[in-house]
Amino acid sequence: MGATRMEVDNMHKAIYVIVSCARNIRLKRVLHAVEDDSRLNFWCLIKGNCMDVAVIEWCKLFGSHTEQILHWKNIIPNEYHDEFRRGLYSKLNINKEEYDEYWRILKEYRDKYTAHYDDEFNKSSKSQHPDLDQALLATYYYYDQLWKLLKGHDESGRYPADIEEYFDRFITQTKEVAEKAIGSTREIEENVW
């Protein structure tokens, strides 16, 4: 593939968004694993922010390709779009209809809860936080595809070849930090609404 410098730069930018999305998902999971029922607003806020940032970042990559320059359709060459979709559905172990519904749920959450406020949406049961399992796998898949493209331009060297292994190491350290941080705040009573 003969990508321009700007196309290669956008691949690098997409990787940063992918990593941000995955870090927020993984951090939220670690914080819940260390202490699921936070009494302090401090930890509730951090967990909520991780959720919202993860969805916003995911939508930059998978939301609307007409609005987002880093959407996979704008980065992956057109001739590979069908292959990308098939690989994505396989990675997520879902079909097109299931993916479309998952996409709709995350996009609606972003559009009506995180990035904008829709009163009817927020009053309904639809405003529940979406599950991020598929979002995480999708970011891993997109990363792998970008890594391969960048390798073809001799530009993948600054990124880990195996993103899932990288995040396993990230989680090991994050869990250690979270245990100490949450542990040091367990005796603090919430006194601010």
Coordinates of C-alpha atoms in Angstrom, one line a residue:
M1 CA 0.0 0.0 0.0
G2 CA 1.4 3.4 -1.0
A3 CA 0.1 5.6 1.8
T4 CA 0.8 9.3 1.9
R5 CA 2.6 10.9 4.9
M6 CA -0.7 12.3 6.1
E7 CA -2.4 8.8 5.9
V8 CA 0.5 7.3 7.9
D9 CA 0.2 10.2 10.5
N10 CA -3.5 9.5 10.8
M11 CA -2.7 5.8 11.5
H12 CA -0.5 6.9 14.4
K13 CA -3.2 9.2 15.7
A14 CA -5.7 6.4 15.5
I15 CA -3.4 4.2 17.6
Y16 CA -3.3 6.8 20.3
V17 CA -7.1 6.9 20.4
I18 CA -7.3 3.1 20.4
V19 CA -4.9 3.0 23.4
S20 CA -6.8 5.7 25.2
C21 CA -10.1 3.8 24.7
A22 CA -8.6 0.5 25.8
R23 CA -6.8 2.1 28.8
N24 CA -10.0 3.6 30.1
I25 CA -11.9 0.4 29.7
R26 CA -9.2 -1.6 31.4
L27 CA -8.7 1.0 34.2
K28 CA -12.5 1.0 34.9
R29 CA -12.5 -2.8 35.2
V30 CA -9.5 -2.8 37.6
L31 CA -11.1 -0.2 39.8
H32 CA -14.3 -2.2 40.0
A33 CA -12.3 -5.4 40.6
V34 CA -10.4 -3.8 43.5
E35 CA -13.6 -2.3 45.0
D36 CA -16.8 -2.6 43.2
D37 CA -19.0 -0.6 45.6
S38 CA -17.2 2.7 46.0
R39 CA -18.5 4.8 48.9
L40 CA -16.5 7.9 47.9
N41 CA -17.6 10.2 45.2
F42 CA -13.9 10.4 44.1
W43 CA -13.8 6.8 42.9
C44 CA -17.3 6.9 41.5
L45 CA -16.3 9.9 39.4
I46 CA -13.2 8.3 38.1
K47 CA -15.0 5.1 37.1
G48 CA -17.8 7.1 35.4
N49 CA -15.2 9.2 33.6
C50 CA -13.4 6.1 32.4
M51 CA -16.7 4.8 31.0
D52 CA -17.6 8.0 29.3
V53 CA -14.2 8.6 27.8
A54 CA -14.0 5.0 26.6
V55 CA -17.3 5.4 24.7
I56 CA -16.3 8.8 23.2
E57 CA -12.9 7.4 22.1
W58 CA -14.6 4.3 20.6
C59 CA -17.0 6.4 18.6
K60 CA -14.0 8.3 17.2
L61 CA -12.8 5.0 15.8
F62 CA -16.1 3.2 15.0
G63 CA -18.9 5.8 15.3
S64 CA -19.7 7.9 12.2
H65 CA -17.1 7.8 9.4
T66 CA -18.4 11.1 8.0
E67 CA -17.7 12.9 11.3
Q68 CA -14.5 11.2 12.5
I69 CA -11.2 11.4 10.5
L70 CA -9.8 8.4 12.6
H71 CA -12.8 6.2 11.9
W72 CA -11.6 2.9 10.5
K73 CA -13.3 3.5 7.1
N74 CA -11.2 6.6 6.7
I75 CA -7.9 4.9 7.7
I76 CA -8.1 1.4 6.3
P77 CA -7.8 1.5 2.5
N78 CA -11.2 1.0 0.7
E79 CA -10.1 -2.2 -1.0
Y80 CA -9.8 -3.8 2.5
H81 CA -13.1 -2.6 4.0
D82 CA -14.9 -5.9 3.4
E83 CA -12.0 -7.9 4.8
F84 CA -11.8 -5.5 7.8
R85 CA -15.6 -6.0 8.6
R86 CA -15.3 -9.8 8.3
G87 CA -12.3 -9.8 10.6
L88 CA -14.0 -7.5 13.1
Y89 CA -17.2 -9.6 13.3
S90 CA -15.0 -12.7 13.7
K91 CA -13.0 -11.1 16.5
L92 CA -16.2 -10.0 18.3
N93 CA -17.9 -13.4 17.5
I94 CA -21.0 -11.7 16.2
N95 CA -22.7 -11.1 12.9
K96 CA -23.5 -7.9 11.1
E97 CA -26.9 -7.4 12.7
E98 CA -25.5 -7.9 16.2
Y99 CA -22.7 -5.5 15.4
D100 CA -25.1 -2.9 14.1
E101 CA -27.2 -3.1 17.3
Y102 CA -24.1 -2.9 19.5
W103 CA -22.8 0.1 17.4
R104 CA -26.3 1.8 17.9
I105 CA -26.2 1.3 21.6
L106 CA -22.7 2.8 22.0
K107 CA -23.4 5.7 19.6
E108 CA -26.7 6.4 21.3
Y109 CA -25.1 6.5 24.7
R110 CA -22.4 8.9 23.4
D111 CA -25.0 11.0 21.6
K112 CA -27.6 11.2 24.3
Y113 CA -25.8 10.8 27.6
T114 CA -22.0 11.5 27.3
A115 CA -21.5 14.1 24.6
H116 CA -25.0 15.6 24.7
Y117 CA -28.0 15.5 27.1
D118 CA -31.3 14.0 26.0
D119 CA -33.8 14.2 28.8
E120 CA -36.1 11.4 27.5
F121 CA -33.1 9.1 27.0
N122 CA -31.8 9.8 30.5
K123 CA -35.3 9.1 32.1
S124 CA -35.5 5.8 30.3
S125 CA -33.9 2.5 31.1
K126 CA -31.9 2.9 27.9
S127 CA -29.5 5.2 29.7
Q128 CA -27.8 2.3 31.5
H129 CA -24.1 2.0 30.9
P130 CA -23.3 -0.2 27.9
D131 CA -21.2 -3.3 28.2
L132 CA -17.7 -2.5 26.9
D133 CA -16.4 -6.1 26.2
Q134 CA -17.0 -5.8 22.5
A135 CA -15.7 -2.3 22.3
L136 CA -12.4 -3.5 23.8
L137 CA -12.1 -6.4 21.4
A138 CA -12.9 -4.0 18.5
T139 CA -10.1 -1.6 19.5
Y140 CA -7.7 -4.6 19.7
Y141 CA -8.7 -5.7 16.2
Y142 CA -8.3 -2.2 14.8
Y143 CA -4.9 -1.8 16.5
D144 CA -3.7 -5.1 14.9
Q145 CA -4.8 -4.0 11.5
L146 CA -3.0 -0.6 11.9
W147 CA 0.1 -2.3 13.2
K148 CA 0.3 -4.4 10.1
L149 CA -0.2 -1.4 7.8
L150 CA 2.4 0.6 9.7
K151 CA 4.8 -2.4 9.6
G152 CA 4.6 -2.1 5.8
H153 CA 5.9 1.4 6.1
D154 CA 8.6 0.4 8.6
E155 CA 6.8 2.5 11.3
S156 CA 5.4 -0.1 13.7
G157 CA 8.5 -0.3 15.8
R158 CA 7.4 2.1 18.4
Y159 CA 4.3 0.1 19.2
P160 CA 4.0 -3.4 20.8
A161 CA 3.3 -6.1 18.3
D162 CA 0.7 -7.8 20.7
I163 CA -1.6 -5.2 22.1
E164 CA -3.5 -7.6 24.3
E165 CA -0.2 -8.7 26.0
Y166 CA 0.7 -5.1 26.4
F167 CA -2.6 -4.5 28.2
D168 CA -2.1 -7.5 30.4
R169 CA 1.1 -5.9 31.6
F170 CA -0.7 -2.5 32.0
I171 CA -3.3 -4.2 34.1
T172 CA -0.7 -5.8 36.4
Q173 CA 0.7 -2.4 37.3
T174 CA -2.6 -0.7 37.3
K175 CA -4.0 -3.2 39.8
E176 CA -1.1 -2.7 42.1
V177 CA -1.6 1.1 42.0
A178 CA -5.4 0.8 42.4
E179 CA -5.1 -1.5 45.4
K180 CA -2.8 1.0 47.2
A181 CA -4.8 4.0 46.2
I182 CA -8.2 2.6 47.1
G183 CA -6.8 0.9 50.2
S184 CA -5.5 4.3 51.4
T185 CA -8.9 5.8 51.1
R186 CA -11.1 3.1 52.6
E187 CA -11.2 4.8 56.0
I188 CA -12.4 8.1 54.6
E189 CA -16.0 8.7 55.1
E190 CA -17.9 10.5 52.3
N191 CA -19.1 13.8 53.6
V192 CA -19.9 15.7 50.4
W193 CA -22.9 15.0 48.3

